[in-house]
mmCIF file of C-alpha atoms in Angstrom:
data_model
loop_
_atom_site.group_PDB
_atom_site.id
_atom_site.type_symbol
_atom_site.label_atom_id
_atom_site.label_comp_id
_atom_site.label_asym_id
_atom_site.label_seq_id
_atom_site.Cartn_x
_atom_site.Cartn_y
_atom_site.Cartn_z
ATOM 1 C CA MET A 1 0.079 -0.009 0.156
ATOM 2 C CA TYR A 2 1.346 3.459 -1.002
ATOM 3 C CA TRP A 3 0.062 6.964 0.157
ATOM 4 C CA ILE A 4 0.113 9.610 -2.295
ATOM 5 C CA CYS A 5 -0.321 13.223 -1.493
ATOM 6 C CA PHE A 6 0.590 16.758 -2.959
ATOM 7 C CA GLY A 7 3.411 19.152 -1.549
ATOM 8 C CA GLU A 8 6.070 18.977 0.866
ATOM 9 C CA SER A 9 3.816 19.997 3.617
ATOM 10 C CA ALA A 10 1.173 17.222 3.119
ATOM 11 C CA LYS A 11 4.144 14.671 3.041
ATOM 12 C CA GLY A 12 5.566 16.122 6.385
ATOM 13 C CA CYS A 13 2.150 15.721 7.982
ATOM 14 C CA LEU A 14 1.542 12.257 6.984
ATOM 15 C CA SER A 15 5.229 11.282 7.658
ATOM 16 C CA VAL A 16 4.418 12.207 11.401
ATOM 17 C CA ALA A 17 0.891 10.579 11.268
ATOM 18 C CA ARG A 18 1.884 7.263 10.037
ATOM 19 C CA HIS A 19 3.483 6.350 13.417
ATOM 20 C CA ARG A 20 -0.084 6.690 14.985
ATOM 21 C CA ILE A 21 -2.315 5.348 12.009
ATOM 22 C CA ALA A 22 -0.196 2.765 10.044
ATOM 23 C CA PRO A 23 2.956 2.291 12.148
ATOM 24 C CA ASP A 24 4.185 -0.628 9.807
ATOM 25 C CA MET A 25 4.064 1.385 6.788
ATOM 26 C CA PRO A 26 7.517 2.474 5.623
ATOM 27 C CA LYS A 27 8.168 6.291 5.158
ATOM 28 C CA GLU A 28 9.551 5.724 1.609
ATOM 29 C CA LYS A 29 5.961 4.599 0.478
ATOM 30 C CA ILE A 30 4.713 7.978 1.000
ATOM 31 C CA ILE A 31 4.738 9.660 -2.455
ATOM 32 C CA ALA A 32 4.391 13.345 -2.832
ATOM 33 C CA LEU A 33 4.063 15.010 -6.093
ATOM 34 C CA LEU A 34 5.163 18.751 -5.924
ATOM 35 C CA ASP A 35 3.831 19.987 -9.260
ATOM 36 C CA ASP A 36 0.923 22.468 -9.317
ATOM 37 C CA TYR A 37 -1.501 21.047 -12.014
ATOM 38 C CA THR A 38 -3.899 24.328 -11.574
ATOM 39 C CA GLN A 39 -1.476 26.365 -13.347
ATOM 40 C CA GLY A 40 0.128 26.237 -16.832
ATOM 41 C CA ASP A 41 0.070 23.599 -19.715
ATOM 42 C CA ILE A 42 -1.106 20.160 -18.654
ATOM 43 C CA ARG A 43 -1.406 18.569 -21.935
ATOM 44 C CA ASN A 44 1.739 16.527 -21.077
ATOM 45 C CA VAL A 45 2.673 16.895 -17.337
ATOM 46 C CA GLY A 46 5.735 14.593 -17.799
ATOM 47 C CA ASN A 47 7.299 17.485 -19.920
ATOM 48 C CA ARG A 48 10.095 18.714 -17.701
ATOM 49 C CA ALA A 49 10.792 21.815 -19.830
ATOM 50 C CA ALA A 50 6.984 22.897 -20.007
ATOM 51 C CA ARG A 51 6.523 22.299 -16.308
ATOM 52 C CA GLU A 52 9.627 23.559 -14.775
ATOM 53 C CA ASP A 53 8.573 27.496 -14.308
ATOM 54 C CA ILE A 54 5.516 26.042 -12.457
ATOM 55 C CA LEU A 55 7.365 23.369 -10.459
ATOM 56 C CA PHE A 56 9.885 25.803 -9.053
ATOM 57 C CA PRO A 57 8.629 29.375 -9.386
ATOM 58 C CA TRP A 58 11.508 30.807 -7.223
ATOM 59 C CA GLN A 59 14.299 30.570 -9.633
ATOM 60 C CA GLU A 60 14.596 34.137 -10.203
ATOM 61 C CA GLU A 61 15.273 34.826 -6.444
ATOM 62 C CA GLN A 62 18.727 36.066 -5.914
ATOM 63 C CA ASP A 63 19.294 33.766 -2.831
ATOM 64 C CA ALA A 64 17.680 30.859 -4.520
ATOM 65 C CA ASP A 65 20.159 27.875 -3.792
ATOM 66 C CA PRO A 66 20.730 26.066 -7.102
ATOM 67 C CA ALA A 67 21.640 22.742 -5.205
ATOM 68 C CA TRP A 68 18.321 23.068 -3.197
ATOM 69 C CA MET A 69 16.278 23.920 -6.621
ATOM 70 C CA ARG A 70 17.775 20.923 -8.409
ATOM 71 C CA ASP A 71 17.203 18.561 -5.470
ATOM 72 C CA TYR A 72 13.477 19.889 -5.046
ATOM 73 C CA ILE A 73 12.835 19.567 -8.851
ATOM 74 C CA ASP A 74 14.659 16.006 -8.709
ATOM 75 C CA ARG A 75 12.535 14.857 -5.768
ATOM 76 C CA HIS A 76 9.202 15.596 -7.903
ATOM 77 C CA TRP A 77 10.359 13.683 -11.038
ATOM 78 C CA GLU A 78 11.439 10.812 -8.769
ATOM 79 C CA ALA A 79 7.981 10.804 -7.019
ATOM 80 C CA PHE A 80 6.177 11.061 -10.720
ATOM 81 C CA GLY A 81 8.262 8.106 -11.947
ATOM 82 C CA ARG A 82 7.230 6.141 -8.838
ATOM 83 C CA LEU A 83 3.661 5.916 -9.551
ATOM 84 C CA ASP A 84 4.250 3.204 -12.035
ATOM 85 C CA GLU A 85 5.409 1.046 -8.922
ATOM 86 C CA VAL A 86 2.163 1.544 -7.110
ATOM 87 C CA ASP A 87 0.052 -1.565 -6.881
ATOM 88 C CA LYS A 88 -2.452 0.089 -4.086
ATOM 89 C CA ALA A 89 -2.928 3.503 -3.112
ATOM 90 C CA VAL A 90 -4.645 5.711 -0.604
ATOM 91 C CA ILE A 91 -4.633 9.239 -2.156
ATOM 92 C CA TRP A 92 -5.031 12.265 0.354
ATOM 93 C CA ALA A 93 -6.689 15.179 -0.881
ATOM 94 C CA ALA A 94 -8.644 17.991 0.685
ATOM 95 C CA GLY A 95 -12.161 18.653 -0.823
ATOM 96 C CA GLY A 96 -11.916 22.223 -1.563
ATOM 97 C CA ASN A 97 -8.333 22.510 -2.582
ATOM 98 C CA ALA A 98 -7.753 23.007 -6.219
ATOM 99 C CA VAL A 99 -4.089 21.785 -6.369
ATOM 100 C CA GLU A 100 -4.959 18.630 -4.622
ATOM 101 C CA GLN A 101 -8.069 17.823 -6.555
ATOM 102 C CA CYS A 102 -6.328 18.466 -9.796
ATOM 103 C CA GLY A 103 -3.575 16.169 -8.441
ATOM 104 C CA LEU A 104 -6.132 13.563 -7.588
ATOM 105 C CA ARG A 105 -7.460 13.560 -11.056
ATOM 106 C CA TYR A 106 -4.064 13.258 -12.648
ATOM 107 C CA VAL A 107 -2.993 10.338 -10.306
ATOM 108 C CA VAL A 108 -6.186 8.153 -10.929
ATOM 109 C CA SER A 109 -5.659 8.712 -14.607
ATOM 110 C CA ARG A 110 -2.256 7.167 -14.287
ATOM 111 C CA LEU A 111 -3.409 4.296 -12.038
ATOM 112 C CA TYR A 112 -6.686 3.701 -14.011
ATOM 113 C CA GLU A 113 -4.583 2.469 -16.744
ATOM 114 C CA ARG A 114 -3.579 -0.571 -14.578
ATOM 115 C CA ARG A 115 -6.700 -0.888 -12.694
ATOM 116 C CA VAL A 116 -4.994 -0.043 -9.363
ATOM 117 C CA PRO A 117 -7.384 -0.167 -6.491
ATOM 118 C CA VAL A 118 -7.588 3.292 -5.111
ATOM 119 C CA TRP A 119 -8.859 4.414 -1.830
ATOM 120 C CA LEU A 120 -9.580 8.258 -1.138
ATOM 121 C CA ALA A 121 -8.754 9.806 2.297
ATOM 122 C CA GLU A 122 -10.885 12.943 1.680
ATOM 123 C CA VAL A 123 -9.792 15.732 4.332
ATOM 124 C CA GLU A 124 -12.916 18.000 4.786
ATOM 125 C CA GLU A 125 -14.462 18.563 8.175
ATOM 126 C CA ILE A 126 -13.896 17.118 11.648
ATOM 127 C CA PRO A 127 -15.779 17.354 14.715
ATOM 128 C CA LEU A 128 -13.731 19.162 17.356
ATOM 129 C CA GLY A 129 -14.022 16.503 19.785
ATOM 130 C CA GLU A 130 -12.302 14.032 17.485
ATOM 131 C CA ILE A 131 -9.229 16.162 17.378
ATOM 132 C CA LYS A 132 -6.650 14.696 20.396
ATOM 133 C CA GLU A 133 -3.931 17.102 21.610
ATOM 134 C CA GLU A 134 -0.806 16.100 20.001
ATOM 135 C CA ASP A 135 2.839 16.058 21.553
ATOM 136 C CA GLU A 136 4.418 19.373 20.737
ATOM 137 C CA GLY A 137 7.729 17.483 19.711
ATOM 138 C CA ARG A 138 5.562 15.706 16.923
ATOM 139 C CA ILE A 139 4.498 18.714 14.880
ATOM 140 C CA GLY A 140 4.957 17.900 11.248
ATOM 141 C CA GLY A 141 4.802 19.927 7.964
ATOM 142 C CA ALA A 142 6.476 23.144 7.274
ATOM 143 C CA VAL A 143 6.685 26.383 9.725
ATOM 144 C CA SER A 144 7.470 29.518 8.119
ATOM 145 C CA VAL A 145 6.992 33.150 9.060
ATOM 146 C CA VAL A 146 6.397 36.194 6.913
ATOM 147 C CA THR A 147 6.583 39.649 8.576
ATOM 148 C CA GLY A 148 6.965 43.312 7.405
ATOM 149 C CA SER A 149 10.271 43.314 9.104
ATOM 150 C CA ARG A 150 13.477 41.769 7.356
ATOM 151 C CA VAL A 151 15.263 42.101 10.669
ATOM 152 C CA LEU A 152 12.646 40.053 12.596
ATOM 153 C CA ASN A 153 12.479 37.508 9.619
ATOM 154 C CA PHE A 154 16.322 37.007 10.113
ATOM 155 C CA LEU A 155 16.392 36.701 13.797
ATOM 156 C CA LEU A 156 13.430 34.090 13.688
ATOM 157 C CA ARG A 157 15.921 31.646 11.609
ATOM 158 C CA PHE A 158 17.945 31.536 14.878
ATOM 159 C CA VAL A 159 15.343 30.467 17.154
ATOM 160 C CA PRO A 160 15.888 26.705 18.427
ATOM 161 C CA GLN A 161 13.699 24.349 16.753
ATOM 162 C CA PRO A 162 12.098 23.248 20.333
ATOM 163 C CA LEU A 163 10.844 26.606 20.687
ATOM 164 C CA VAL A 164 9.572 26.773 17.153
ATOM 165 C CA ARG A 165 7.673 23.520 17.524
ATOM 166 C CA ARG A 166 6.085 24.730 20.996
ATOM 167 C CA TYR A 167 5.005 28.179 19.234
ATOM 168 C CA ALA A 168 3.669 26.155 16.210
ATOM 169 C CA ALA A 169 1.657 23.901 18.548
ATOM 170 C CA HIS A 170 0.253 26.864 20.487
ATOM 171 C CA VAL A 171 -0.903 28.644 17.033
ATOM 172 C CA SER A 172 -2.244 25.359 15.961
ATOM 173 C CA ARG A 173 -4.520 25.304 18.997
ATOM 174 C CA ARG A 174 -5.416 29.058 18.927
ATOM 175 C CA VAL A 175 -6.221 28.816 14.901
ATOM 176 C CA ARG A 176 -8.023 25.688 15.321
ATOM 177 C CA SER A 177 -10.319 27.000 18.176
ATOM 178 C CA GLU A 178 -10.899 30.172 16.032
ATOM 179 C CA ARG A 179 -11.716 28.019 13.001
ATOM 180 C CA ALA A 180 -14.128 25.861 14.722
ATOM 181 C CA LYS A 181 -17.657 26.507 13.657
ATOM 182 C CA GLU A 182 -20.686 24.903 15.481
ATOM 183 C CA GLY A 183 -18.157 22.393 16.959
ATOM 184 C CA ARG A 184 -16.453 21.376 13.713
ATOM 185 C CA VAL A 185 -13.061 22.472 11.918
ATOM 186 C CA ARG A 186 -12.600 22.427 8.229
ATOM 187 C CA TYR A 187 -9.315 21.736 6.882
ATOM 188 C CA SER A 188 -8.268 23.429 3.397
ATOM 189 C CA GLY A 189 -5.126 21.140 2.693
ATOM 190 C CA VAL A 190 -3.632 17.951 3.908
ATOM 191 C CA GLY A 191 -0.696 19.591 5.248
ATOM 192 C CA GLU A 192 -2.667 21.627 7.840
ATOM 193 C CA MET A 193 -3.759 18.384 9.671
ATOM 194 C CA ASP A 194 -2.080 17.105 12.823
ATOM 195 C CA SER A 195 -2.038 13.193 13.665
ATOM 196 C CA GLY A 196 -5.390 13.420 15.279
ATOM 197 C CA ALA A 197 -7.286 14.612 12.349
ATOM 198 C CA ALA A 198 -5.182 12.156 10.007
ATOM 199 C CA ARG A 199 -6.482 9.176 12.055
ATOM 200 C CA TYR A 200 -10.034 10.518 11.816
ATOM 201 C CA PHE A 201 -9.819 10.900 7.895
ATOM 202 C CA TYR A 202 -7.739 7.820 7.420
ATOM 203 C CA ARG A 203 -10.593 5.709 9.281
ATOM 204 C CA ARG A 204 -13.053 6.989 6.758
ATOM 205 C CA ARG A 205 -11.208 6.476 3.666
ATOM 206 C CA ARG A 206 -13.180 4.761 0.950
ATOM 207 C CA LEU A 207 -12.387 2.643 -2.018
ATOM 208 C CA LEU A 208 -13.183 4.286 -5.211
ATOM 209 C CA THR A 209 -15.428 2.646 -7.696
ATOM 210 C CA GLU A 210 -14.456 1.947 -11.157
ATOM 211 C CA THR A 211 -17.197 4.284 -12.200
ATOM 212 C CA GLU A 212 -15.825 6.988 -9.972
ATOM 213 C CA GLN A 213 -12.412 6.633 -11.199
ATOM 214 C CA GLY A 214 -13.581 6.762 -14.725
ATOM 215 C CA LEU A 215 -15.507 10.001 -13.861
ATOM 216 C CA LEU A 216 -12.183 11.536 -12.433
ATOM 217 C CA LEU A 217 -10.244 10.453 -15.322
ATOM 218 C CA THR A 218 -12.839 12.035 -17.848
ATOM 219 C CA GLU A 219 -12.572 15.305 -15.776
ATOM 220 C CA TRP A 220 -8.760 15.165 -16.164
ATOM 221 C CA LYS A 221 -8.961 14.691 -20.046
ATOM 222 C CA ARG A 222 -11.502 17.474 -20.296
ATOM 223 C CA MET A 223 -9.104 19.785 -18.584
ATOM 224 C CA GLN A 224 -6.075 18.877 -20.576
ATOM 225 C CA GLU A 225 -8.129 19.379 -23.749
ATOM 226 C CA GLU A 226 -9.284 22.688 -22.590
ATOM 227 C CA ASN A 227 -5.646 23.490 -21.323
ATOM 228 C CA ALA A 228 -6.669 26.824 -19.657
ATOM 229 C CA PRO A 229 -3.881 28.876 -18.066
ATOM 230 C CA LEU A 230 -5.704 28.330 -14.683
ATOM 231 C CA ARG A 231 -7.953 25.694 -12.922
ATOM 232 C CA VAL A 232 -10.174 26.638 -9.779
ATOM 233 C CA MET A 233 -12.638 24.976 -7.744
ATOM 234 C CA ALA A 234 -16.307 25.555 -8.629
ATOM 235 C CA SER A 235 -19.358 23.538 -6.987
ATOM 236 C CA GLY A 236 -16.859 20.967 -5.492
ATOM 237 C CA ARG A 237 -14.886 20.330 -8.714
ATOM 238 C CA PRO A 238 -11.880 21.853 -10.601
ATOM 239 C CA ARG A 239 -12.762 23.806 -13.693
ATOM 240 C CA SER A 240 -10.973 25.640 -16.284
ATOM 241 C CA ALA A 241 -10.595 29.608 -15.723
ATOM 242 C CA ALA A 242 -8.967 32.759 -17.119
ATOM 243 C CA ILE A 243 -5.639 33.707 -15.667
ATOM 244 C CA ASP A 244 -7.140 36.751 -14.147
ATOM 245 C CA PHE A 245 -9.627 34.959 -12.184
ATOM 246 C CA TYR A 246 -8.246 35.852 -8.724
ATOM 247 C CA ASP A 247 -7.274 39.569 -9.607
ATOM 248 C CA GLU A 248 -10.142 41.542 -7.895
ATOM 249 C CA ALA A 249 -9.495 39.543 -4.571
ATOM 250 C CA ILE A 250 -5.863 40.113 -4.959
ATOM 251 C CA LEU A 251 -6.441 44.085 -5.796
ATOM 252 C CA ALA A 252 -8.833 44.246 -2.590
ATOM 253 C CA CYS A 253 -5.776 43.533 -0.432
ATOM 254 C CA VAL A 254 -3.444 46.122 -1.775
ATOM 255 C CA SER A 255 -3.047 49.125 0.638
ATOM 256 C CA THR A 256 -3.247 52.796 -0.483
ATOM 257 C CA GLN A 257 0.031 53.267 1.427
ATOM 258 C CA GLU A 258 3.441 51.835 -0.014
ATOM 259 C CA ARG A 259 3.940 48.298 1.658
ATOM 260 C CA ARG A 260 5.872 45.144 0.834
ATOM 261 C CA ALA A 261 4.265 42.762 -1.710
ATOM 262 C CA ALA A 262 4.528 40.025 1.060
ATOM 263 C CA LEU A 263 1.765 41.718 3.057
ATOM 264 C CA THR A 264 -0.477 41.569 -0.048
ATOM 265 C CA VAL A 265 0.415 38.039 -0.779
ATOM 266 C CA GLY A 266 -0.295 37.041 2.682
ATOM 267 C CA LYS A 267 -3.705 38.775 2.900
ATOM 268 C CA ALA A 268 -4.644 37.498 -0.309
ATOM 269 C CA LEU A 269 -3.721 33.991 0.708
ATOM 270 C CA VAL A 270 -6.013 34.283 3.769
ATOM 271 C CA LYS A 271 -8.881 35.946 1.817
ATOM 272 C CA LEU A 272 -8.937 33.259 -0.778
ATOM 273 C CA ALA A 273 -8.517 30.423 1.700
ATOM 274 C CA GLU A 274 -11.404 31.618 3.494
ATOM 275 C CA ALA A 275 -13.431 31.599 0.200
ATOM 276 C CA GLY A 276 -12.162 27.966 -0.221
ATOM 277 C CA ASP A 277 -9.782 28.732 -2.860
ATOM 278 C CA CYS A 278 -6.105 27.531 -1.990
ATOM 279 C CA VAL A 279 -3.353 29.187 -4.429
ATOM 280 C CA SER A 280 0.287 29.470 -4.167
ATOM 281 C CA ASP A 281 2.056 32.541 -2.989
ATOM 282 C CA MET A 282 4.144 32.692 -6.023
ATOM 283 C CA MET A 283 1.010 32.511 -8.249
ATOM 284 C CA ILE A 284 -0.320 35.474 -6.497
ATOM 285 C CA PHE A 285 3.054 37.417 -6.957
ATOM 286 C CA SER A 286 3.204 36.840 -10.699
ATOM 287 C CA ARG A 287 -0.530 38.357 -10.844
ATOM 288 C CA ILE A 288 0.859 41.370 -8.718
ATOM 289 C CA ARG A 289 3.557 41.829 -11.329
ATOM 290 C CA ALA A 290 0.885 41.358 -14.178
ATOM 291 C CA LEU A 291 -1.626 44.017 -12.613
ATOM 292 C CA GLY A 292 1.477 46.424 -12.307
ATOM 293 C CA ALA A 293 2.371 46.007 -15.778
ATOM 294 C CA ALA A 294 -1.433 46.638 -16.671
ATOM 295 C CA GLY A 295 -1.359 50.003 -14.478
ATOM 296 C CA ARG A 296 -3.984 48.569 -11.986
ATOM 297 C CA LEU A 297 -1.604 48.799 -9.066
ATOM 298 C CA GLU A 298 1.908 50.822 -8.625
ATOM 299 C CA ILE A 299 5.084 48.725 -8.052
ATOM 300 C CA VAL A 300 7.082 51.521 -6.298
ATOM 301 C CA ARG A 301 10.133 49.385 -5.838
ATOM 302 C CA ASP A 302 10.372 46.503 -8.105
ATOM 303 C CA ALA A 303 12.463 43.412 -6.788
ATOM 304 C CA PRO A 304 12.823 39.799 -7.844
ATOM 305 C CA THR A 305 10.943 38.655 -4.487
ATOM 306 C CA TYR A 306 7.658 39.790 -2.848
ATOM 307 C CA ARG A 307 9.663 40.356 0.446
ATOM 308 C CA ASP A 308 11.767 43.184 -1.343
ATOM 309 C CA MET A 309 9.228 44.525 -3.621
ATOM 310 C CA THR A 310 7.010 47.417 -2.521
ATOM 311 C CA ILE A 311 3.339 48.410 -4.134
ATOM 312 C CA ARG A 312 0.575 50.424 -3.472
ATOM 313 C CA LYS A 313 -3.085 50.808 -4.655
ATOM 314 C CA ILE A 314 -3.480 53.442 -7.617
ATOM 315 C CA ARG A 315 -5.836 56.055 -6.128
ATOM 316 C CA SER A 316 -8.677 56.824 -8.422
#
């Protein structure tokens, strides 16, 4: 049995969770695809040249480590090739996450050819009472901080990991409490879960019928044929969209005062997530550049990263 997920945060979460829900499963059987199939040309997602800018959008950053970039890209293509060895699979995907739902459809299209049995662990809502408090030392996934202060960002790099994990656990409990509505918590991505939530969704995994797999395959082929620049969630399913689909939401997060683009990126991520749209930070940054070029916002100080670029709203 293999577990298949999308993104490094999801893999980190599941690598921790497996100790409690499937202790006999080797970590090596967790396969994480790192590409984002909501963006770009998907007619042949095995085309390295066509996918590299989407797979690693940070290439222009001055401090991007070439070795880390190559390792990241290689990890994706290794996982991509390993789908051919899968004999049975549990696919982990959040119901409202376009990246994970597009990934689900692609993986099913690969496995359907060999009639591989596929279970779906669909991450959505969970009763608050089902979430057990986790050991702070077992926090998985990725922890990052974006602030308006470069000095603070620099200093945070030197905080000891035990303190970072304790802080992450504290924030996790606070956010979980804030997000709870009517005694339930909704997750917008697999990487947001702790082990207690993962155990809950794993128990409720279900075997996809051949009809269900065929439908997912059909939807993937349709998106390939349309090959739109963007795919978004609508009525619970991914659909093709124009590249400017999120522009109004992004513009609503731009301040009239000169601010770092990182703050707009962060606000837009939260705003879109609250609406059920999970998108990447670099996709938002690319749209900020496009909106600046179109004269819909002002790029006051240009820079290769959103941490260093400053922008403001154009007063009408």
